[in-house]
Amino acid sequence: MSKSIEVQDLNVYYSDFLAVEGVSIDIEPRSVTAFIGPSGCGKSTFLRTLNRMHEVIPGGHVKGRVLIDGDDLYGPGVDPVLVRRHVGMVFQRPNPFPTMSIRENVLAGARLNNKRLSKGDADSLVEKSLQGANLWNEVKDRLDKPGGGLSGGQQQRLCIARAIAVSPDVLLMDEPCSALDPISTFAIEELISELKNEYTIVIVTHNMQQASRVSDKTAFFNIAGTGKPGKLIEYNDTATIFTAPTVQATEDYVSGRFG
């Protein structure tokens, strides 16, 4: 179940510090949206507001609205844990539970959500999730071996399998390939293209080529200087952002003149 995201005038704070200012953006279901921009411009911070992960940092809060299919993530009484069940996240560094088996890694989220699974249901969920992450054929004979024993690229796909095992609506990826070699990166990019048939995907990337390869739309974030808030400068179809942006700063960034 892929869902639309509508962000209305979002300001992100850490205590009194305004980290990201005035972002409004509509993200379509079953699409890949890339966030690009120089380091420190708030793209990862903004990404984390889409499943309330920024709140794990003390003082993290927002003003504004984030609607997923019309439901406000920040409405009164909304449980952030429930939000994260619907909006999965894959981090920059692969973070499987190293001592847990590959199988238990996949099931970790489902078990956390108090799902009592029969062995048959657990087996089919493990297979389906690993198939979905294009990892099944590589690991099906060693599901009981530790997740930490996989290569970096396999670990990242295991994390994707873990994220999709709970059937989220949205998948957030914070620079999912930055720690990986080119072959693993290609595997993850292929996977993103397949996953968008079922999920709404938002990815932060420093890699321009990656943004142009995998995303349907691209959002360029920038910052006026240290201590200033990050802002969304331009948002459009990826082809337009890379070939005919309307803002000079976007053009300077995508052509490599700064950042």
mmCIF file of C-alpha atoms in Angstrom:
data_model
loop_
_atom_site.group_PDB
_atom_site.id
_atom_site.type_symbol
_atom_site.label_atom_id
_atom_site.label_comp_id
_atom_site.label_asym_id
_atom_site.label_seq_id
_atom_site.Cartn_x
_atom_site.Cartn_y
_atom_site.Cartn_z
ATOM 1 C CA MET A 1 0.000 0.000 0.000
ATOM 2 C CA SER A 2 1.834 3.012 -1.307
ATOM 3 C CA LYS A 3 0.722 6.418 -0.023
ATOM 4 C CA SER A 4 1.087 10.085 -0.853
ATOM 5 C CA ILE A 5 2.935 12.495 1.442
ATOM 6 C CA GLU A 6 1.955 16.137 1.750
ATOM 7 C CA VAL A 7 4.146 18.464 3.795
ATOM 8 C CA GLN A 8 2.795 21.909 4.671
ATOM 9 C CA ASP A 9 5.115 24.701 5.833
ATOM 10 C CA LEU A 10 7.287 22.469 7.999
ATOM 11 C CA ASN A 11 9.854 23.987 10.357
ATOM 12 C CA VAL A 12 12.187 21.605 12.175
ATOM 13 C CA TYR A 13 13.753 22.596 15.477
ATOM 14 C CA TYR A 14 16.318 21.195 17.860
ATOM 15 C CA SER A 15 15.390 23.049 21.032
ATOM 16 C CA ASP A 16 15.534 26.708 19.891
ATOM 17 C CA PHE A 17 17.678 26.110 16.807
ATOM 18 C CA LEU A 18 15.746 26.218 13.534
ATOM 19 C CA ALA A 19 17.361 23.474 11.429
ATOM 20 C CA VAL A 20 15.004 23.417 8.436
ATOM 21 C CA GLU A 21 12.639 26.208 7.490
ATOM 22 C CA GLY A 22 9.338 26.412 5.661
ATOM 23 C CA VAL A 23 9.305 23.211 3.606
ATOM 24 C CA SER A 24 6.175 22.452 1.595
ATOM 25 C CA ILE A 25 6.289 19.475 -0.747
ATOM 26 C CA ASP A 26 3.926 16.890 -2.242
ATOM 27 C CA ILE A 27 5.358 13.433 -2.806
ATOM 28 C CA GLU A 28 3.463 11.071 -5.072
ATOM 29 C CA PRO A 29 2.742 7.440 -4.223
ATOM 30 C CA ARG A 30 4.665 4.713 -6.057
ATOM 31 C CA SER A 31 7.485 7.049 -6.966
ATOM 32 C CA VAL A 32 11.077 7.740 -5.951
ATOM 33 C CA THR A 33 11.867 11.237 -4.731
ATOM 34 C CA ALA A 34 15.525 12.196 -4.208
ATOM 35 C CA PHE A 35 16.716 14.917 -1.811
ATOM 36 C CA ILE A 36 20.005 16.466 -2.933
ATOM 37 C CA GLY A 37 22.090 19.396 -1.707
ATOM 38 C CA PRO A 38 25.365 20.202 0.061
ATOM 39 C CA SER A 39 26.247 18.698 3.452
ATOM 40 C CA GLY A 40 24.501 20.288 6.399
ATOM 41 C CA CYS A 41 21.575 21.689 4.434
ATOM 42 C CA GLY A 42 18.940 19.747 6.354
ATOM 43 C CA LYS A 43 17.991 17.006 3.897
ATOM 44 C CA SER A 44 18.545 14.122 6.333
ATOM 45 C CA THR A 45 16.926 16.118 9.134
ATOM 46 C CA PHE A 46 13.884 16.745 6.967
ATOM 47 C CA LEU A 47 13.792 13.094 5.864
ATOM 48 C CA ARG A 48 13.630 12.042 9.516
ATOM 49 C CA THR A 49 10.589 14.228 10.162
ATOM 50 C CA LEU A 50 8.662 12.006 7.735
ATOM 51 C CA ASN A 51 8.634 9.227 10.329
ATOM 52 C CA ARG A 52 9.352 11.309 13.452
ATOM 53 C CA MET A 53 12.856 9.842 13.825
ATOM 54 C CA HIS A 54 14.272 13.333 14.497
ATOM 55 C CA GLU A 55 12.442 13.204 17.845
ATOM 56 C CA VAL A 56 14.921 10.655 19.168
ATOM 57 C CA ILE A 57 17.352 13.592 19.465
ATOM 58 C CA PRO A 58 16.456 15.566 22.620
ATOM 59 C CA GLY A 59 14.689 18.836 21.799
ATOM 60 C CA GLY A 60 13.708 17.712 18.291
ATOM 61 C CA HIS A 61 10.264 19.030 17.331
ATOM 62 C CA VAL A 62 8.413 20.522 14.376
ATOM 63 C CA LYS A 63 5.887 23.177 13.467
ATOM 64 C CA GLY A 64 3.753 22.543 10.411
ATOM 65 C CA ARG A 65 2.046 19.437 9.082
ATOM 66 C CA VAL A 66 3.070 16.146 7.504
ATOM 67 C CA LEU A 67 0.105 14.291 6.001
ATOM 68 C CA ILE A 68 0.295 10.706 4.764
ATOM 69 C CA ASP A 69 -2.833 10.035 2.736
ATOM 70 C CA GLY A 70 -4.432 12.918 4.619
ATOM 71 C CA ASP A 71 -3.534 11.746 8.143
ATOM 72 C CA ASP A 72 -1.334 14.175 10.096
ATOM 73 C CA LEU A 73 1.683 12.368 11.587
ATOM 74 C CA TYR A 74 1.882 15.132 14.187
ATOM 75 C CA GLY A 75 -1.828 15.182 15.077
ATOM 76 C CA PRO A 76 -2.821 15.022 18.754
ATOM 77 C CA GLY A 77 -2.459 11.552 20.236
ATOM 78 C CA VAL A 78 -0.549 10.082 17.276
ATOM 79 C CA ASP A 79 1.937 7.467 18.478
ATOM 80 C CA PRO A 80 5.373 7.919 16.847
ATOM 81 C CA VAL A 81 6.008 4.161 17.134
ATOM 82 C CA LEU A 82 2.920 3.539 15.017
ATOM 83 C CA VAL A 83 4.117 6.156 12.512
ATOM 84 C CA ARG A 84 7.433 4.301 12.121
ATOM 85 C CA ARG A 85 5.558 1.079 11.475
ATOM 86 C CA HIS A 86 4.022 2.679 8.370
ATOM 87 C CA VAL A 87 7.084 4.682 7.370
ATOM 88 C CA GLY A 88 10.176 2.462 7.309
ATOM 89 C CA MET A 89 13.750 3.732 7.332
ATOM 90 C CA VAL A 90 17.048 2.478 5.954
ATOM 91 C CA PHE A 91 20.143 4.225 7.276
ATOM 92 C CA GLN A 92 23.438 5.288 5.784
ATOM 93 C CA ARG A 93 25.450 2.479 7.333
ATOM 94 C CA PRO A 94 24.005 -1.007 7.189
ATOM 95 C CA ASN A 95 22.832 -1.776 10.729
ATOM 96 C CA PRO A 96 21.660 -5.378 10.975
ATOM 97 C CA PHE A 97 21.673 -6.800 14.493
ATOM 98 C CA PRO A 98 25.104 -8.445 14.133
ATOM 99 C CA THR A 99 24.625 -11.410 16.490
ATOM 100 C CA MET A 100 21.069 -12.155 15.338
ATOM 101 C CA SER A 101 20.624 -14.638 12.526
ATOM 102 C CA ILE A 102 19.662 -13.447 9.059
ATOM 103 C CA ARG A 103 16.206 -14.898 9.651
ATOM 104 C CA GLU A 104 15.756 -13.162 13.033
ATOM 105 C CA ASN A 105 16.948 -9.871 11.542
ATOM 106 C CA VAL A 106 14.149 -9.983 8.989
ATOM 107 C CA LEU A 107 11.584 -10.839 11.662
ATOM 108 C CA ALA A 108 12.833 -8.298 14.227
ATOM 109 C CA GLY A 109 10.412 -5.545 13.241
ATOM 110 C CA ALA A 110 7.425 -7.857 12.989
ATOM 111 C CA ARG A 111 8.189 -9.328 16.419
ATOM 112 C CA LEU A 112 8.623 -5.827 17.853
ATOM 113 C CA ASN A 113 5.124 -5.052 16.637
ATOM 114 C CA ASN A 114 3.891 -7.884 18.877
ATOM 115 C CA LYS A 115 2.989 -10.072 15.958
ATOM 116 C CA ARG A 116 2.664 -13.671 17.045
ATOM 117 C CA LEU A 117 3.792 -15.591 13.992
ATOM 118 C CA SER A 118 3.462 -19.316 13.468
ATOM 119 C CA LYS A 119 6.613 -20.947 12.140
ATOM 120 C CA GLY A 120 4.992 -21.292 8.708
ATOM 121 C CA ASP A 121 3.984 -17.625 8.608
ATOM 122 C CA ALA A 122 7.427 -16.565 9.819
ATOM 123 C CA ASP A 123 9.113 -18.704 7.160
ATOM 124 C CA SER A 124 6.998 -17.249 4.376
ATOM 125 C CA LEU A 125 7.500 -13.673 5.657
ATOM 126 C CA VAL A 126 11.277 -14.212 5.731
ATOM 127 C CA GLU A 127 11.290 -15.605 2.204
ATOM 128 C CA LYS A 128 8.961 -12.906 0.830
ATOM 129 C CA SER A 129 10.949 -10.066 2.432
ATOM 130 C CA LEU A 130 14.327 -11.412 1.312
ATOM 131 C CA GLN A 131 12.922 -11.978 -2.193
ATOM 132 C CA GLY A 132 11.684 -8.389 -2.107
ATOM 133 C CA ALA A 133 15.175 -7.207 -1.170
ATOM 134 C CA ASN A 134 16.796 -9.354 -3.898
ATOM 135 C CA LEU A 135 18.720 -11.264 -1.274
ATOM 136 C CA TRP A 136 16.923 -14.616 -1.007
ATOM 137 C CA ASN A 137 19.034 -16.594 -3.475
ATOM 138 C CA GLU A 138 22.258 -15.472 -1.800
ATOM 139 C CA VAL A 139 21.268 -16.355 1.771
ATOM 140 C CA LYS A 140 18.525 -19.006 1.640
ATOM 141 C CA ASP A 141 20.960 -21.771 2.680
ATOM 142 C CA ARG A 142 22.345 -19.864 5.667
ATOM 143 C CA LEU A 143 19.360 -18.164 7.279
ATOM 144 C CA ASP A 144 20.536 -19.204 10.741
ATOM 145 C CA LYS A 145 23.991 -17.627 10.338
ATOM 146 C CA PRO A 146 24.596 -14.166 11.885
ATOM 147 C CA GLY A 147 23.551 -11.118 9.853
ATOM 148 C CA GLY A 148 26.898 -9.524 10.681
ATOM 149 C CA GLY A 149 28.651 -12.146 8.536
ATOM 150 C CA LEU A 150 27.256 -10.754 5.270
ATOM 151 C CA SER A 151 29.080 -8.306 2.988
ATOM 152 C CA GLY A 152 28.243 -4.592 3.314
ATOM 153 C CA GLY A 153 25.947 -4.607 0.307
ATOM 154 C CA GLN A 154 24.169 -7.728 1.518
ATOM 155 C CA GLN A 155 23.793 -6.220 4.991
ATOM 156 C CA GLN A 156 22.141 -3.149 3.485
ATOM 157 C CA ARG A 157 19.720 -5.348 1.530
ATOM 158 C CA LEU A 158 19.049 -7.275 4.751
ATOM 159 C CA CYS A 159 18.130 -3.955 6.380
ATOM 160 C CA ILE A 160 15.783 -3.261 3.467
ATOM 161 C CA ALA A 161 14.249 -6.730 3.923
ATOM 162 C CA ARG A 162 13.773 -5.957 7.634
ATOM 163 C CA ALA A 163 12.108 -2.647 6.755
ATOM 164 C CA ILE A 164 9.680 -4.135 4.229
ATOM 165 C CA ALA A 165 8.804 -7.147 6.433
ATOM 166 C CA VAL A 166 6.418 -4.951 8.449
ATOM 167 C CA SER A 167 4.609 -3.867 5.228
ATOM 168 C CA PRO A 168 5.184 -0.118 5.458
ATOM 169 C CA ASP A 169 3.511 2.387 3.107
ATOM 170 C CA VAL A 170 6.594 4.570 2.739
ATOM 171 C CA LEU A 171 10.303 3.718 2.703
ATOM 172 C CA LEU A 172 12.848 6.393 3.654
ATOM 173 C CA MET A 173 16.501 5.860 2.722
ATOM 174 C CA ASP A 174 19.236 8.092 4.118
ATOM 175 C CA GLU A 175 22.199 7.785 1.734
ATOM 176 C CA PRO A 176 21.744 4.001 1.554
ATOM 177 C CA CYS A 177 24.734 3.460 -0.764
ATOM 178 C CA SER A 178 27.319 5.867 0.632
ATOM 179 C CA ALA A 179 29.169 3.086 2.485
ATOM 180 C CA LEU A 180 28.982 0.599 -0.405
ATOM 181 C CA ASP A 181 31.114 -0.368 -3.395
ATOM 182 C CA PRO A 182 29.846 0.297 -6.976
ATOM 183 C CA ILE A 183 28.522 -3.234 -7.538
ATOM 184 C CA SER A 184 26.518 -3.203 -4.303
ATOM 185 C CA THR A 185 25.346 0.316 -5.120
ATOM 186 C CA PHE A 186 24.051 -0.877 -8.471
ATOM 187 C CA ALA A 187 22.190 -3.744 -6.741
ATOM 188 C CA ILE A 188 20.495 -1.312 -4.326
ATOM 189 C CA GLU A 189 19.590 1.080 -7.175
ATOM 190 C CA GLU A 190 18.024 -1.794 -9.129
ATOM 191 C CA LEU A 191 16.134 -2.755 -6.008
ATOM 192 C CA ILE A 192 14.825 0.807 -5.481
ATOM 193 C CA SER A 193 13.455 0.794 -9.034
ATOM 194 C CA GLU A 194 11.581 -2.435 -8.280
ATOM 195 C CA LEU A 195 10.354 -1.413 -4.824
ATOM 196 C CA LYS A 196 8.683 1.743 -6.105
ATOM 197 C CA ASN A 197 6.000 -0.457 -7.671
ATOM 198 C CA GLU A 198 4.780 -1.067 -4.125
ATOM 199 C CA TYR A 199 6.103 1.736 -1.952
ATOM 200 C CA THR A 200 6.531 5.481 -1.886
ATOM 201 C CA ILE A 201 10.315 5.944 -1.620
ATOM 202 C CA VAL A 202 12.239 9.003 -0.481
ATOM 203 C CA ILE A 203 16.024 8.887 -0.710
ATOM 204 C CA VAL A 204 18.731 11.292 0.432
ATOM 205 C CA THR A 205 21.807 11.064 -1.770
ATOM 206 C CA HIS A 206 25.049 12.964 -2.314
ATOM 207 C CA ASN A 207 25.494 11.198 -5.606
ATOM 208 C CA MET A 208 24.062 13.245 -8.490
ATOM 209 C CA GLN A 209 24.254 10.343 -10.925
ATOM 210 C CA GLN A 210 22.358 8.206 -8.476
ATOM 211 C CA ALA A 211 19.607 10.816 -8.103
ATOM 212 C CA SER A 212 19.286 11.092 -11.873
ATOM 213 C CA ARG A 213 19.231 7.290 -12.279
ATOM 214 C CA VAL A 214 16.758 6.251 -9.599
ATOM 215 C CA SER A 215 14.397 9.142 -8.911
ATOM 216 C CA ASP A 216 11.271 10.436 -10.603
ATOM 217 C CA LYS A 217 11.412 13.769 -8.800
ATOM 218 C CA THR A 218 14.268 15.643 -7.156
ATOM 219 C CA ALA A 219 14.221 18.213 -4.376
ATOM 220 C CA PHE A 220 17.254 20.514 -4.020
ATOM 221 C CA PHE A 221 17.980 21.796 -0.517
ATOM 222 C CA ASN A 222 20.462 24.534 0.317
ATOM 223 C CA ILE A 223 21.677 26.634 3.204
ATOM 224 C CA ALA A 224 22.615 30.312 3.255
ATOM 225 C CA GLY A 225 25.497 29.758 5.689
ATOM 226 C CA THR A 226 26.558 28.046 8.914
ATOM 227 C CA GLY A 227 23.925 28.372 11.616
ATOM 228 C CA LYS A 228 21.229 29.240 9.087
ATOM 229 C CA PRO A 229 18.305 26.903 8.446
ATOM 230 C CA GLY A 230 18.215 24.550 5.482
ATOM 231 C CA LYS A 231 15.555 25.345 2.891
ATOM 232 C CA LEU A 232 13.927 23.604 -0.047
ATOM 233 C CA ILE A 233 15.059 25.630 -3.067
ATOM 234 C CA GLU A 234 13.562 23.766 -5.988
ATOM 235 C CA TYR A 235 11.453 20.660 -6.565
ATOM 236 C CA ASN A 236 10.571 19.214 -9.938
ATOM 237 C CA ASP A 237 10.789 16.207 -12.220
ATOM 238 C CA THR A 238 14.333 14.844 -12.003
ATOM 239 C CA ALA A 239 15.004 15.428 -15.708
ATOM 240 C CA THR A 240 14.039 19.102 -15.322
ATOM 241 C CA ILE A 241 16.176 19.611 -12.216
ATOM 242 C CA PHE A 242 19.225 18.192 -13.992
ATOM 243 C CA THR A 243 18.746 19.793 -17.413
ATOM 244 C CA ALA A 244 16.677 22.958 -16.973
ATOM 245 C CA PRO A 245 16.472 24.085 -13.341
ATOM 246 C CA THR A 246 14.827 27.454 -12.742
ATOM 247 C CA VAL A 247 17.038 28.547 -9.823
ATOM 248 C CA GLN A 248 20.688 29.470 -10.381
ATOM 249 C CA ALA A 249 21.812 27.789 -7.150
ATOM 250 C CA THR A 250 20.292 24.500 -8.336
ATOM 251 C CA GLU A 251 22.115 24.755 -11.620
ATOM 252 C CA ASP A 252 25.402 25.562 -9.876
ATOM 253 C CA TYR A 253 24.988 22.537 -7.615
ATOM 254 C CA VAL A 254 23.961 19.935 -10.206
ATOM 255 C CA SER A 255 26.689 21.118 -12.598
ATOM 256 C CA GLY A 256 29.292 20.714 -9.844
ATOM 257 C CA ARG A 257 30.159 24.393 -9.370
ATOM 258 C CA PHE A 258 29.672 24.103 -5.614
ATOM 259 C CA GLY A 259 28.874 21.562 -2.885
#
